[in-house]
Coordinates of C-alpha atoms and ligand atoms in Angstrom, one line a residue:
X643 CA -33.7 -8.3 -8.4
X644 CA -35.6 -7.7 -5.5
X645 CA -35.0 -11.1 -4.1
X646 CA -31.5 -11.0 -5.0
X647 CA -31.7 -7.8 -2.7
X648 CA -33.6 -9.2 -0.1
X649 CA -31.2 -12.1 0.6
X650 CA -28.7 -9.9 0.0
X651 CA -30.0 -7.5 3.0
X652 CA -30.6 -11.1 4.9
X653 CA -27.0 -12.3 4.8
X654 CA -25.3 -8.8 6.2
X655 CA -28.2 -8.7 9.3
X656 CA -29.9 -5.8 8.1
X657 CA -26.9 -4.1 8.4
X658 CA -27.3 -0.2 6.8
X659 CA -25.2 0.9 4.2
X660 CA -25.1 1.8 0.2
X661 CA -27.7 -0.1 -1.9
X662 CA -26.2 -0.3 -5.3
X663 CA -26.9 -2.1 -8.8
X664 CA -23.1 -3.7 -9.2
X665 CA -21.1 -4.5 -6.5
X666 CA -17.7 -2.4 -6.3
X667 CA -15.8 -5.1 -6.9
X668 CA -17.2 -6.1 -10.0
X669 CA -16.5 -5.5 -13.5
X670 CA -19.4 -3.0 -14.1
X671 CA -19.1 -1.5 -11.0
X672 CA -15.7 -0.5 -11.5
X673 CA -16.6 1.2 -14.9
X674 CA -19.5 3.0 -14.3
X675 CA -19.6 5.0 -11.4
X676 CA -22.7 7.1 -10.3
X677 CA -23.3 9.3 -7.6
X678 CA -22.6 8.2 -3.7
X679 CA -23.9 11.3 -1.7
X680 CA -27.4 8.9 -1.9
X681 CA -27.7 5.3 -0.3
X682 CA -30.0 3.8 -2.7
X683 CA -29.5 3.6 -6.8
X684 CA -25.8 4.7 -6.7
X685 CA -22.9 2.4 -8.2
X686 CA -20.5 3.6 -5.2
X687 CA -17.4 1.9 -7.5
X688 CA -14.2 1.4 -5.1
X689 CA -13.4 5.4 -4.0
X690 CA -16.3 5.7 -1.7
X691 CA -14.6 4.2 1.2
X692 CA -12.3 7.3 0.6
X693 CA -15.0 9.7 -0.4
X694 CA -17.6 9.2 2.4
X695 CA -14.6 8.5 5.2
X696 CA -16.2 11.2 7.0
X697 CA -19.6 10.4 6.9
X698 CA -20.3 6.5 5.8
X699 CA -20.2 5.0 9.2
X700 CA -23.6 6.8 11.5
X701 CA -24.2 5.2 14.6
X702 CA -22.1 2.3 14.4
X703 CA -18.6 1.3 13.2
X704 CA -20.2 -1.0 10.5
X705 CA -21.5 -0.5 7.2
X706 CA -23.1 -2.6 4.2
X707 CA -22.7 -2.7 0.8
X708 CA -25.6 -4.9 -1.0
X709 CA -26.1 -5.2 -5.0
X710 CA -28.7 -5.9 -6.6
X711 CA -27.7 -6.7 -9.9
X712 CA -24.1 -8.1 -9.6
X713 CA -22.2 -9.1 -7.5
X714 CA -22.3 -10.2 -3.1
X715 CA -23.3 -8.0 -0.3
X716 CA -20.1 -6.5 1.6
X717 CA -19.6 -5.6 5.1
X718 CA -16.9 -3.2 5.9
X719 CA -16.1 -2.1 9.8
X720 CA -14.1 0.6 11.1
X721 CA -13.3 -0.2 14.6
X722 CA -10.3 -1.8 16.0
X723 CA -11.9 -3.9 18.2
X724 CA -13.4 -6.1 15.6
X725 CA -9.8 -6.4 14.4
X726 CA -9.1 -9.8 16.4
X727 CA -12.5 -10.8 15.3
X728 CA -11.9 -10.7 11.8
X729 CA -8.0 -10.9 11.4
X730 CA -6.4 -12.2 14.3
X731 CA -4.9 -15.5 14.5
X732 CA -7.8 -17.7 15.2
X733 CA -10.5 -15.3 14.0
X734 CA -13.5 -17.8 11.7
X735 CA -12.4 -15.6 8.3
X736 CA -9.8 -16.2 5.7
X737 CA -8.9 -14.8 2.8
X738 CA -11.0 -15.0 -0.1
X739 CA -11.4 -18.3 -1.3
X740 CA -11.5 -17.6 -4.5
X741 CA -9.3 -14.9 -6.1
X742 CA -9.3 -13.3 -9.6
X743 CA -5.8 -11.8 -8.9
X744 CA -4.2 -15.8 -8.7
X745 CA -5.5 -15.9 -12.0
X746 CA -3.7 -13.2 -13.7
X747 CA -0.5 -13.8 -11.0
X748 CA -0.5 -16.8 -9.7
X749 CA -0.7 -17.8 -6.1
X750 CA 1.2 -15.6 -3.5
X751 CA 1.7 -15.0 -0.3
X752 CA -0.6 -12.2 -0.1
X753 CA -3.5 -14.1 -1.4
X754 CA -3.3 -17.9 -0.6
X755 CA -5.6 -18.9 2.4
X756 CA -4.3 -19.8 5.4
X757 CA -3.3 -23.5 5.3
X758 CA -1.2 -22.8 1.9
X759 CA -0.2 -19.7 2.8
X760 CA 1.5 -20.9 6.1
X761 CA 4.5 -22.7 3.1
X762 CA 4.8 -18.9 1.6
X763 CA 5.5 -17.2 4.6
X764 CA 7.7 -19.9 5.9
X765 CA 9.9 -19.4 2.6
X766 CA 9.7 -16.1 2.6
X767 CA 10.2 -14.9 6.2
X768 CA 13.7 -15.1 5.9
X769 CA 14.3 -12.5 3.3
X770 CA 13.1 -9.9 6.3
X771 CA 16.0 -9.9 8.7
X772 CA 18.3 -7.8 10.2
X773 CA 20.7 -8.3 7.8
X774 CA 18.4 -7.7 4.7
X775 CA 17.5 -3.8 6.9
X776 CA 21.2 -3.0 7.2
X777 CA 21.4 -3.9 3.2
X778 CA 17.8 -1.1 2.6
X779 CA 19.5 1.3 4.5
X780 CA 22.8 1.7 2.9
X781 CA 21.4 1.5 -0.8
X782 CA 18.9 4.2 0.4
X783 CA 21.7 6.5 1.1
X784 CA 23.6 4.9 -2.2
X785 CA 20.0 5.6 -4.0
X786 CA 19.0 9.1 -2.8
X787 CA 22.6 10.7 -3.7
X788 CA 22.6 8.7 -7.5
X789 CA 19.2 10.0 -7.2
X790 CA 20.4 14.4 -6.6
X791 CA 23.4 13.5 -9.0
X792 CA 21.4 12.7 -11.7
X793 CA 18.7 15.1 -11.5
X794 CA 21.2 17.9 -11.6
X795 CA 20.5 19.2 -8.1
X796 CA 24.0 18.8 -7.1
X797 CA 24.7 22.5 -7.8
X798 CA 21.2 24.1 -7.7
X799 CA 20.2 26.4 -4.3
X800 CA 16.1 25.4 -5.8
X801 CA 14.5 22.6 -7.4
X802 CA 10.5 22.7 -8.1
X803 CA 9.3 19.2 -8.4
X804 CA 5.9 18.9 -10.1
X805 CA 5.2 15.6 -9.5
X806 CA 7.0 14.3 -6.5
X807 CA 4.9 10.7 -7.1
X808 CA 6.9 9.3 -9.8
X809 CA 10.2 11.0 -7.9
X810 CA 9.0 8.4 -5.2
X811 CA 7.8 5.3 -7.1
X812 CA 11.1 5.3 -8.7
X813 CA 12.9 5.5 -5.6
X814 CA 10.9 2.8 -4.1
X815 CA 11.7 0.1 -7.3
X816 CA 14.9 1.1 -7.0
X817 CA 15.3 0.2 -3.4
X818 CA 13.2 -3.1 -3.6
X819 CA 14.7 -4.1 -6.5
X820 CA 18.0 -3.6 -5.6
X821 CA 17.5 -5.6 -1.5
X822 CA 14.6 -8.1 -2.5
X823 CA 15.8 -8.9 -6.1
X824 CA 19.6 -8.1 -6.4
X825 CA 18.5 -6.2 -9.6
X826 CA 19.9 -2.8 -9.7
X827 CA 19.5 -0.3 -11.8
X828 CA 21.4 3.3 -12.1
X829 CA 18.3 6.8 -11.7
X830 CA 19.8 7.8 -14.9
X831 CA 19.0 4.6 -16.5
X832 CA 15.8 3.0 -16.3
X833 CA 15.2 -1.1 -16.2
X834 CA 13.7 -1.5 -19.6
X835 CA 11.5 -4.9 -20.5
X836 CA 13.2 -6.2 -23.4
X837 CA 12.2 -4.8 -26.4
X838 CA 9.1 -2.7 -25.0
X839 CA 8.9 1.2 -24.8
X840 CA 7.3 1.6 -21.5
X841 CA 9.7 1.4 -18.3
X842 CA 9.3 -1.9 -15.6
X843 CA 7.9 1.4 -13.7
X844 CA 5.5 2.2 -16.3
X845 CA 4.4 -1.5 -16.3
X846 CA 3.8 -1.6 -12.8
X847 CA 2.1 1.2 -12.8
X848 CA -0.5 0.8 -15.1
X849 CA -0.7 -2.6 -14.2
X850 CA -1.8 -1.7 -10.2
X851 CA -4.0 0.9 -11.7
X852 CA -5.6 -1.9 -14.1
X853 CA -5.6 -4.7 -11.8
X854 CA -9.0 -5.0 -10.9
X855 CA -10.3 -4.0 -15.0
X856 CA -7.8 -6.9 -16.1
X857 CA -9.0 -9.6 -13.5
X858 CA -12.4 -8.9 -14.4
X859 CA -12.9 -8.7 -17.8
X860 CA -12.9 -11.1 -20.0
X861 CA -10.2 -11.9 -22.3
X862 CA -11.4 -11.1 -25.5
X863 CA -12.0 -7.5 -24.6
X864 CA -8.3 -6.7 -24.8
X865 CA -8.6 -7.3 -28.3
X866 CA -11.3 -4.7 -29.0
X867 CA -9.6 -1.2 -30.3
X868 CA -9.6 0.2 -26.9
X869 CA -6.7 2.1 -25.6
X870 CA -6.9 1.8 -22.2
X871 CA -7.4 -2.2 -22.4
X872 CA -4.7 -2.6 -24.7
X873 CA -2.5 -0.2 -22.7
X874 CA -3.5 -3.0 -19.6
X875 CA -2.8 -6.3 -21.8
X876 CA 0.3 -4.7 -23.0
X877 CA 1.9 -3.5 -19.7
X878 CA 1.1 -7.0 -17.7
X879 CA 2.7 -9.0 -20.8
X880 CA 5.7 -6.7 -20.6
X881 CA 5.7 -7.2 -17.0
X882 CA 5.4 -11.2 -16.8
X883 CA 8.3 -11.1 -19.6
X884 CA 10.5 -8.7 -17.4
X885 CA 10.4 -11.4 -14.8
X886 CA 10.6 -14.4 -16.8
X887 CA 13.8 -12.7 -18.3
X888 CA 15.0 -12.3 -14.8
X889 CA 14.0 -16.1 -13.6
X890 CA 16.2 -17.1 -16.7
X891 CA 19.0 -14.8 -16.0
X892 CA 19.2 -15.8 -11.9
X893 CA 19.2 -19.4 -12.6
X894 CA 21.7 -19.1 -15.6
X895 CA 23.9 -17.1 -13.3
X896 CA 24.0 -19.2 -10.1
X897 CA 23.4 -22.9 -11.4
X898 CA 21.4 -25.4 -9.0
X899 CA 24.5 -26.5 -7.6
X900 CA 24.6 -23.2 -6.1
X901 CA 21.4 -23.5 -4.7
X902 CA 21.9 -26.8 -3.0
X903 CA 25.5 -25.5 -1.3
X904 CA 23.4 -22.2 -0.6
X905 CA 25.2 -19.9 -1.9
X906 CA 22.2 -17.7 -3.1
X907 CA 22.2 -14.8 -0.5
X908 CA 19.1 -15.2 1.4
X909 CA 17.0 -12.2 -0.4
X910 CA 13.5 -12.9 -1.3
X911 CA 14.2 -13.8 -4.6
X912 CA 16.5 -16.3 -4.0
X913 CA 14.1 -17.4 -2.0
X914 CA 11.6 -18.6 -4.6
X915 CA 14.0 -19.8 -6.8
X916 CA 15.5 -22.2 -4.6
X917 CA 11.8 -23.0 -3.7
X918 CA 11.3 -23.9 -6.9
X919 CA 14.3 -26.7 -7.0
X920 CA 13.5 -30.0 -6.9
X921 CA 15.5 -30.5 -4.0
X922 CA 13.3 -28.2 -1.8
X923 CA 12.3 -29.7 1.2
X924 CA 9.4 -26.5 1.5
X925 CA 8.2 -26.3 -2.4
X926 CA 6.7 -23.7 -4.8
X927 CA 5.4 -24.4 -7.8
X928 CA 6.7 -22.5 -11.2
X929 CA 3.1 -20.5 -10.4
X930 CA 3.7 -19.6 -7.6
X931 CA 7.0 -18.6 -8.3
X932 CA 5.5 -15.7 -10.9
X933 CA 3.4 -14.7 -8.3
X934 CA 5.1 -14.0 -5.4
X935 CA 7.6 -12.3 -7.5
X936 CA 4.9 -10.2 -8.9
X937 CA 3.1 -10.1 -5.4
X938 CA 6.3 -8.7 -3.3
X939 CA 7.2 -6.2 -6.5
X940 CA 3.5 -4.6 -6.1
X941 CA 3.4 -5.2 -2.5
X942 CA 6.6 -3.3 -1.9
X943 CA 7.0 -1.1 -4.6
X944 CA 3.7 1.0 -4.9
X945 CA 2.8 1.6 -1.1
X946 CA 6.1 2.9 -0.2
X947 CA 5.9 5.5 -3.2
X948 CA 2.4 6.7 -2.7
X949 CA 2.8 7.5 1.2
X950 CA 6.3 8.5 1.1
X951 CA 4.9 11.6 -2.0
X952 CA 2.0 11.9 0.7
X953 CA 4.7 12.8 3.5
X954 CA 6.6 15.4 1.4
X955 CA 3.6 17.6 0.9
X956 CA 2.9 17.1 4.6
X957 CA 6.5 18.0 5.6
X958 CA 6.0 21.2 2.9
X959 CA 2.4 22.2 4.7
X960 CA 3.3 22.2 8.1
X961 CA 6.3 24.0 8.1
X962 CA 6.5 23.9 12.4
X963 CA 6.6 19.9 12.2
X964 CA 9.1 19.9 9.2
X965 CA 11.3 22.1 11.7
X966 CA 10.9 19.6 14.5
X967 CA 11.7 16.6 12.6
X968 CA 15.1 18.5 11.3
X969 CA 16.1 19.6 14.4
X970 CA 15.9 16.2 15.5
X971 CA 18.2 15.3 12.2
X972 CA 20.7 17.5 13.2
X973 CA 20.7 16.3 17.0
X974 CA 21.2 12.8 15.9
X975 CA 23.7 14.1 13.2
X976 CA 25.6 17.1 14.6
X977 CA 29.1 16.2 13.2
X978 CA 27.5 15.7 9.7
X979 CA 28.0 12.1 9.3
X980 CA 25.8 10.2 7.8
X981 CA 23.1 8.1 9.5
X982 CA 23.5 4.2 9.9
X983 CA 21.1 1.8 10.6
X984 CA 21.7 1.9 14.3
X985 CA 20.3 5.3 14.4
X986 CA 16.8 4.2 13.1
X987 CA 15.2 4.3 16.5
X988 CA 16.9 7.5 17.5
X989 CA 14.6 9.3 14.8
X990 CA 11.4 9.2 16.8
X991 CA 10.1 12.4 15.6
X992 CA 11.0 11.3 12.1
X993 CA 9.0 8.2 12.7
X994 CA 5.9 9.8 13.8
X995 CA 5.7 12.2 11.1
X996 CA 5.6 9.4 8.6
X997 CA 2.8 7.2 10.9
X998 CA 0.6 10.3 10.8
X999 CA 1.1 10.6 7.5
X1000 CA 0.5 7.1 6.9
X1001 CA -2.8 7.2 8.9
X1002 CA -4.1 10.2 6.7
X1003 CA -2.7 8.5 3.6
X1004 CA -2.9 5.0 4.1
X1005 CA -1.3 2.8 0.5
X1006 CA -3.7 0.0 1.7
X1007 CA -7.2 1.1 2.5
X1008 CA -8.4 -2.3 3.6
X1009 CA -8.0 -5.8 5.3
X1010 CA -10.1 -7.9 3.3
X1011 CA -11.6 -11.3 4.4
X1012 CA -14.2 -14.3 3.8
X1013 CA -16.1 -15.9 6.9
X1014 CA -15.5 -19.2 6.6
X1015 CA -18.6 -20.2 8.9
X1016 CA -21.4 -18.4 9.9
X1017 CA -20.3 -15.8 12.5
X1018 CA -21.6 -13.0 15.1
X1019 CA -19.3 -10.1 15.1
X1020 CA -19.3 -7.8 18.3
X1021 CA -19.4 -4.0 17.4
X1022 CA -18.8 -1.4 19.6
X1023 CA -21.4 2.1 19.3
X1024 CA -20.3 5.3 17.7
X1025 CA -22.3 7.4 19.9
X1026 CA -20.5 7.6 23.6
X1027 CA -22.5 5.3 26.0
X1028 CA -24.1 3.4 23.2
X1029 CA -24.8 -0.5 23.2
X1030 CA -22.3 -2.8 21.2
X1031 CA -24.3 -4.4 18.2
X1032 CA -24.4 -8.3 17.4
X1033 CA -24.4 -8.6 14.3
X1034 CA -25.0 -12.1 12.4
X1035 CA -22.7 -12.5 9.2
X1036 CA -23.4 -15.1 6.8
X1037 CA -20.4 -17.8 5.8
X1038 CA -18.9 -16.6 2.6
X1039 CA -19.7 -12.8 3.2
X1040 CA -16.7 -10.8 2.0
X1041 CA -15.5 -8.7 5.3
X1042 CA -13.5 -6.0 5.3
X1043 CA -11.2 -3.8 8.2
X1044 CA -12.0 -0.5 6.7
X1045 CA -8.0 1.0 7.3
X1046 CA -9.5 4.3 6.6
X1047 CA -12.6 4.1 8.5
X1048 CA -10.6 2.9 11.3
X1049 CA -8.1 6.1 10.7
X1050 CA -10.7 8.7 10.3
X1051 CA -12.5 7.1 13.7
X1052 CA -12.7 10.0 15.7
X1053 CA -13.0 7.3 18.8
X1054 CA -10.0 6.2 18.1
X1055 CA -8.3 9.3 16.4
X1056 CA -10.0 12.3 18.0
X1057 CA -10.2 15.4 15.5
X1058 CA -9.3 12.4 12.9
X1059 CA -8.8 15.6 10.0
X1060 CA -6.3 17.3 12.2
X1061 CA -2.2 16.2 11.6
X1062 CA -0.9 15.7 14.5
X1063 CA 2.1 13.7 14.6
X1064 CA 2.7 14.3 18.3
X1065 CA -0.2 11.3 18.6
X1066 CA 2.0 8.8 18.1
X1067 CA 4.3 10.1 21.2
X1068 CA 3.1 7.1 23.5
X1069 CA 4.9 4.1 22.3
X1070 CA 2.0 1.6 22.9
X1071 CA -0.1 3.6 20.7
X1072 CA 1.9 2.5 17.5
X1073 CA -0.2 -1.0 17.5
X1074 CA -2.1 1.5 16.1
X1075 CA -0.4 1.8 13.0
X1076 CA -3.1 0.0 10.9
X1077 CA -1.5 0.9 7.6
X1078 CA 0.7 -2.5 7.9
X1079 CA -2.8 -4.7 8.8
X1080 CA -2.8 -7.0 12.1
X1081 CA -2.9 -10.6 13.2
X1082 CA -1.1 -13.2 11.4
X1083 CA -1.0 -11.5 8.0
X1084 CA 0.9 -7.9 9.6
X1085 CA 2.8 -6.9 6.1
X1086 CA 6.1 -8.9 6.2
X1087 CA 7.7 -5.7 4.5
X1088 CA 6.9 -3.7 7.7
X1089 CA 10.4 -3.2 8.7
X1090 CA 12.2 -3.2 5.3
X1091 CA 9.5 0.2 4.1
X1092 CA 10.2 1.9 7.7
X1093 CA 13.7 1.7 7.2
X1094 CA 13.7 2.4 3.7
X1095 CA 11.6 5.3 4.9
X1096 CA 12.9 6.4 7.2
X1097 CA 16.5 6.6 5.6
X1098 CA 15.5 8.3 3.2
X1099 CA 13.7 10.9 5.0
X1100 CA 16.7 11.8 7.2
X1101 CA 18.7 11.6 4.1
X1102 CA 16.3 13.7 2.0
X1103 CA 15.7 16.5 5.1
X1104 CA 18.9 16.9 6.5
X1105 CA 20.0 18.5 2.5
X1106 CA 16.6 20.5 2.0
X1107 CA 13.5 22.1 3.2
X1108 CA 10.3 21.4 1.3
X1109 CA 7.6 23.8 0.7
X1110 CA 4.3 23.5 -1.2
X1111 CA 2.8 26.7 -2.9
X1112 CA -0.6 27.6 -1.3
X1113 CA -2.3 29.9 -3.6
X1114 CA -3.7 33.4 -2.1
X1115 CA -5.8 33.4 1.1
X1116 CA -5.4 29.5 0.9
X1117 CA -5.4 27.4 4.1
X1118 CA -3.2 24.1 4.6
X1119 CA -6.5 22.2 4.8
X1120 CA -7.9 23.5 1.6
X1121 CA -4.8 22.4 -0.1
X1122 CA -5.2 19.4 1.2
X1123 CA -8.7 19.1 0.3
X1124 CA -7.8 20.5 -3.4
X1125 CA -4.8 18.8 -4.4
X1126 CA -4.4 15.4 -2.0
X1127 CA -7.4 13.9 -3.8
X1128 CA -7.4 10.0 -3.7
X1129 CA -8.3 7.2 -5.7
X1130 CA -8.2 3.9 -4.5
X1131 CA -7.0 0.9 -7.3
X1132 CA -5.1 -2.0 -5.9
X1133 CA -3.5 0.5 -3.6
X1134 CA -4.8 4.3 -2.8
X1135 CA -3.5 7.0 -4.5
X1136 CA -3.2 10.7 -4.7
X1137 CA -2.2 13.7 -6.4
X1138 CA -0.6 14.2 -8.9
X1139 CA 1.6 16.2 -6.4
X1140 CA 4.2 18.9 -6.7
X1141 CA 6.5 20.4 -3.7
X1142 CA 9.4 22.5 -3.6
X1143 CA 12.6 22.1 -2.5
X1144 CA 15.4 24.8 -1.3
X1145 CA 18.7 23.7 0.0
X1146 CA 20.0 24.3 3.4
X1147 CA 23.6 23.0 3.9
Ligands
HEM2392 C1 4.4 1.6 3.4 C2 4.5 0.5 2.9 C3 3.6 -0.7 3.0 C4 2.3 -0.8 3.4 C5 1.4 0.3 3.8 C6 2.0 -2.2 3.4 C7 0.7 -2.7 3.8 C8 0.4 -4.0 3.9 C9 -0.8 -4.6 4.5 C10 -1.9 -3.7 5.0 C11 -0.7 -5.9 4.4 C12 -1.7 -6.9 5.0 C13 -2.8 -7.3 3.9 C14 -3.9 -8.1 4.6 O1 -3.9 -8.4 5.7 O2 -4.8 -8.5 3.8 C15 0.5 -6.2 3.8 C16 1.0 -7.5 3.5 C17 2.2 -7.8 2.9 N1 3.2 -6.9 2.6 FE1 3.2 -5.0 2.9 N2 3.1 -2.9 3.0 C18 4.1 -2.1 2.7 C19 5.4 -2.4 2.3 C20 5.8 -3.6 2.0 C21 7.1 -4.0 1.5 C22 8.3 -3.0 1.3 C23 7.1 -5.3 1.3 C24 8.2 -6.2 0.7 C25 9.4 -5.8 0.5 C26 5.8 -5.8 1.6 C27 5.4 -7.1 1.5 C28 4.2 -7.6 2.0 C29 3.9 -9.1 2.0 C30 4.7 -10.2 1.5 C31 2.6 -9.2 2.6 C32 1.8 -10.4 2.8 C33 1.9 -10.9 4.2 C34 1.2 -12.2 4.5 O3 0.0 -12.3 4.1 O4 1.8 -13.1 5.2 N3 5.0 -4.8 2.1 N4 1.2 -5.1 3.5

C-alpha cells in the first residue's frame, strides 16, 4: 500500500491534495464515503469537488487525488490557462482510453478518442444548425403553453411548485425529444417504455444517477435482493428497450430507400440511422448507433433540467435581477407578441442571468482527460505575484478541468459566491462560459440548450414572477447554502427545489 502510494505521489509530481484509500472513481469509493474536511484517510467519493470548491485548491490552481488501495492518482486544475494545455486542439491528452461507460452504451461521441471520434462529430455536426434552432425554439413556446394547459395554471392567479426539478427535466425531454429525435410526446401524457411502470424520464433518471454504480460493478450484483441495484438494472433495460423500439419504429417508418434519396430530415437521429446503412459513405456501427442515441439523450436532456431549476430559484431570490430581466422582456415584447428566434440575441440580460447561473450551478463539473505522453503542465500561482508551477504529469494520469474550481476562482471570478449576472456584460468575457467545456470537444448542444433556454425563459417570465419562501430572519445566501445542496453523478445536481409562481398579465 505504501508503495502503491508512493508511486502514486511520484506520477502527479508531488502534487498536494486528498490522500484517500479508493479512488473516487471507483466502485468502493463511490459507496462508501468518509469524511473530506481531512486530507489523509478520507474516501472523498465524487462530491468533494463540490464540497471543498471553496477551499480544495491553496496556493495553486492544482490539486491531487492519490489512492492507496484502489484505483489511479488524479490531478484536477482550476485555472483557465491550463485549458489549452489540457483540452485544446493539439493539447498531448485525450479522452480516456478506456471507458466503462462504452461498455454499458456503446461508443459515442462524447467518449470515443480523438481519431474515432473525428467520424461522430462529422455525422453528427449537422443535426446543430440554424434550421434545427429555429425548430427548439418554436416547440419551446408549443411545449411551455401544453406545458400551463395541462398543469391547470391556465386559470389560477398562484401556483406553488415544490419541486421545480422534475417540472424542468420533463420540459427538457420533451424539447430534445421532440428536435433531436422527432419523438413527441403530449405533458399530459408521458413516453412510456413498453410494458414498464417507470416513465423514459424515470429511466433516465435513475440511470444518470446510477451510471457510475452500474459501470462499476459487476454484473452479478444486480442479481442480489438489493433495491437500489435492481432499481439500476431495471431502468437501463427499460431504457435500451425504449430505444431499440424506437430504431425499429424509424426504420419501419422511412424504409432505406428513404435514406438513400434523403429524405430523413437532417435531425440527429436520422443521422445515426442513416449512419448505420450500408450505403454510408461515413459509417457507424449498430454500437455505436445505441450509444450515441443514449449519449445525446443524457447529454441533452439532464443538463438543461438541472441548471434551468437552478435559474428559477435564482430568478425567485434576487427579486432586483428578476425585475431587470422582465423589463428587458417587455422591451423586446411591448405589443405582446410572442418571441421568435430572431429575437434571441436581443435578450442579453436574459442571457446573462442564465450564464451566472450556469457558473454557480454548472450540469457538468468537469473536463476530463488522459495524457497520452508524459507531459509538463504550466500553472499559474493563486497568491497575487506568485511563481507559475511546472508540474511533471505522468502518461496515462487521468486529468481533469475542474469547471467548478475554475468557477469558484476568485482570480478569475472575484467574490466567486456573489451572483452577479452584470459579469457577463463584456461580450469577450463569455469564452468564459466554461459550463459548455473548450477546445475541440465545446458541447455540440451549446446552441440548441441556449435557445431552448432561453425561449423558455422569456416565455416562462413574461406570464409570471417567481418567488422562493425564505424562512424568518433568513438571508438569500443561507437559502442557498440550505436548500441548493449539490450532488455530483454523471451530471451535478441540486435540490430538491421548490419556487413560487404568481401571474402578472
Ligand atoms: C446546459 C446544457 C448543457 C451543458 C452544460 C453541456 C455541457 C457539455 C460539456 C461540458 C461538454 C464537453 C465534455 C468534455 O469536453 O469532456 C459537452 C459535450 C457534448 N454535449 Fe453538451 N451540454 C449541454 C447541452 C447539450 C445538448 C442540449 C446537447 C444535444 C442536443 C448536447 C450534446 C453534447 C455532445 C454531443 C457533446 C460531445 C461533443 C464532442 O465531444 O464532440 N449538450 N456538453
Amino acid at each position: 500500500r505504501i508503495r502503491k502510494l508512493l508511486s502514486g505521489i511520484k506520477a502527479v509530481d508531488n502534487t498536494p491534495g486528498l490522500r484517500c484509500a479508493f479512488s473516487p472513481r471507483s466502485v468502493l469509493g463511490q459507496l462508501f464515503r468518509t469524511r473530506i474536511n481531512t486530507s489523509f484517510f478520507c474516501n472523498p467519493g465524487t462530491d468533494f469537488l463540490w464540497l471543498l470548491r471553496r477551499s480544495l485548491y491553496k496556493e495553486t490552481d492544482i490539486v491531487s487525488v492519490v489512492p492507496y488501495i484502489m484505483g489511479k492518482p488524479l490531478v484536477y486544475v482550476s485555472a483557465m490557462e491550463a485549458l489549452p494545455q489540457i483540452t485544446g486542439f493539439s493539447s498531448p491528452f485525450d479522452k480516456q482510453s478506456w471507458n466503462l461507460a462504452d461498455n454499458i452504451v456503446g461508443e459515442n461521441i462524447v467518449t470515443a478518442q480523438k481519431e474515432k471520434w473525428k467520424r461522430h462529430r462529422k455525422i453528427l455536426s449537422p443535426a446543430f444548425s440554424q434550421k434545427t434552432y429555429e425548430s427548439v425554439w418554436d416547440e419551446t413556446r408549443g411545449i411551455y403553453r401544453d406545458m400551463v394547459a395541462s398543469e391547470g395554471w391556465g386559470n389560477k392567479s398562484a401556483v406553488f411548485i415544490p419541486v421545480i426539478n422534475d417540472l424542468t427535466a420533463k420540459f427538457s425531454l420533451a424539447v430534445l425529444s421532440t428536435c433531436a429525435f422527432g419523438i413527441r410526446f403530449p405533458w399530459s401524457a408521458p413516453m412510456y417504455a413498453k410494458g414498464e411502470q417507470l416513465t423514459v424520464q424515470e429511466c433516465f433518471h435513475i440511470s444518470v444517477k446510477g451510471a457510475p454504480i452500474r459501470a462499476l460493478a459487476p454484473s452479478w450484483a444486480f442479481t442480489l435482493p438489493l433495491e437500489k441495484l435492481r432499481n439500476i438494472d431495471v431502468a437501463f433495460k427499460s431504457i435500451f428497450g425504449f430505444i431499440e423500439a424506437q430504431i425499429a419504429h424509424r426504420r419501419a417508418t422511412f424504409g432505406h430507400e428513404a435514406c438513400e434519396g434523403g429524405l430523413r430530415p437532417k435531425e440527429a437521429f436520422n443521422l445515426i440511422l442513416n449512419a448505420n446503412e450500408e450505403s454510408a459513405k461515413v459509417k457507424f456501427q449498430d454500437s455505436e448507433v445505441v450509444g450515441n442515441t443514449f449519449t445525446i439523450f443524457v447529454a441533452g436532456y439532464e443538463t438543461v433540467g438541472r441548471v434551468l431549476a437552478a435559474t428559477f430559484c435564482l430568478l425567485g431570490l434576487y427579486q432586483e435581477e428578476q425585475e431587470r430581466v422582465y423589463q428587458e422582456i417587455m422591451t423586446v415584447l411591448p405589443d405582446g407578441r410572442d418571441p421568435t428566434v430572431n429575437d434571441f440575441e436581443s435578450f442579453a440580460q436574459v442571457q446573462r442571468f442564465f450564464f451566472e447561473s450556469m457558473r454557480l450551478y454548472p450540469p457538468a463539473v468537469q473536463l476530463v482527460r488522459e495524457a497520452t505522453e508524459d507531459v509538463v503542465l504550466n500553472i499559474p500561482s493563486r497568491i497575487p505575484g506568485g511563481l507559475a508551477q511546472n508540474v511533471a504529469i505522468k502518461k496515462g494520469t487521468v486529468t481533469s478541468i475542474d469547471i467548478l474550481g475554475i468557477n469558484y476562482n476568485p482570480r478569475h471570478f472575484p467574490e466567486p459566491e456573489s451572483f452577479k449576472p452584470s459579469r457577463w456584460e463584456n461580450p469577450a468575457v463569455t469564452d468564459m462560459v466554461m459550463g459548455f467545456g473548450y477546445g475541440p470537444r465545446l458541447c455540440l448542444g451549446r446552441k440548441f440548450a441556449l435557445v431552448e433556454v432561453i425561449c423558455f425563459l422569456v416565455m416562462f417570465l413574461r406570464d409570471w414572477k417567481i418567488e422562493v419562501d425564505l424562512e424568518e430572519g433568513e438571508t438569500r445566501e443561507d437559502w442557498r447554502e440550505r436548500m441548493m445542496t449539490g450532488k455530483i453523478e454523471l451530471t451535478f445536481s441540486i435540490g430538491p427545489l421548490p419556487i413560487r409562481l404568481t401571474r402578472r398579465i
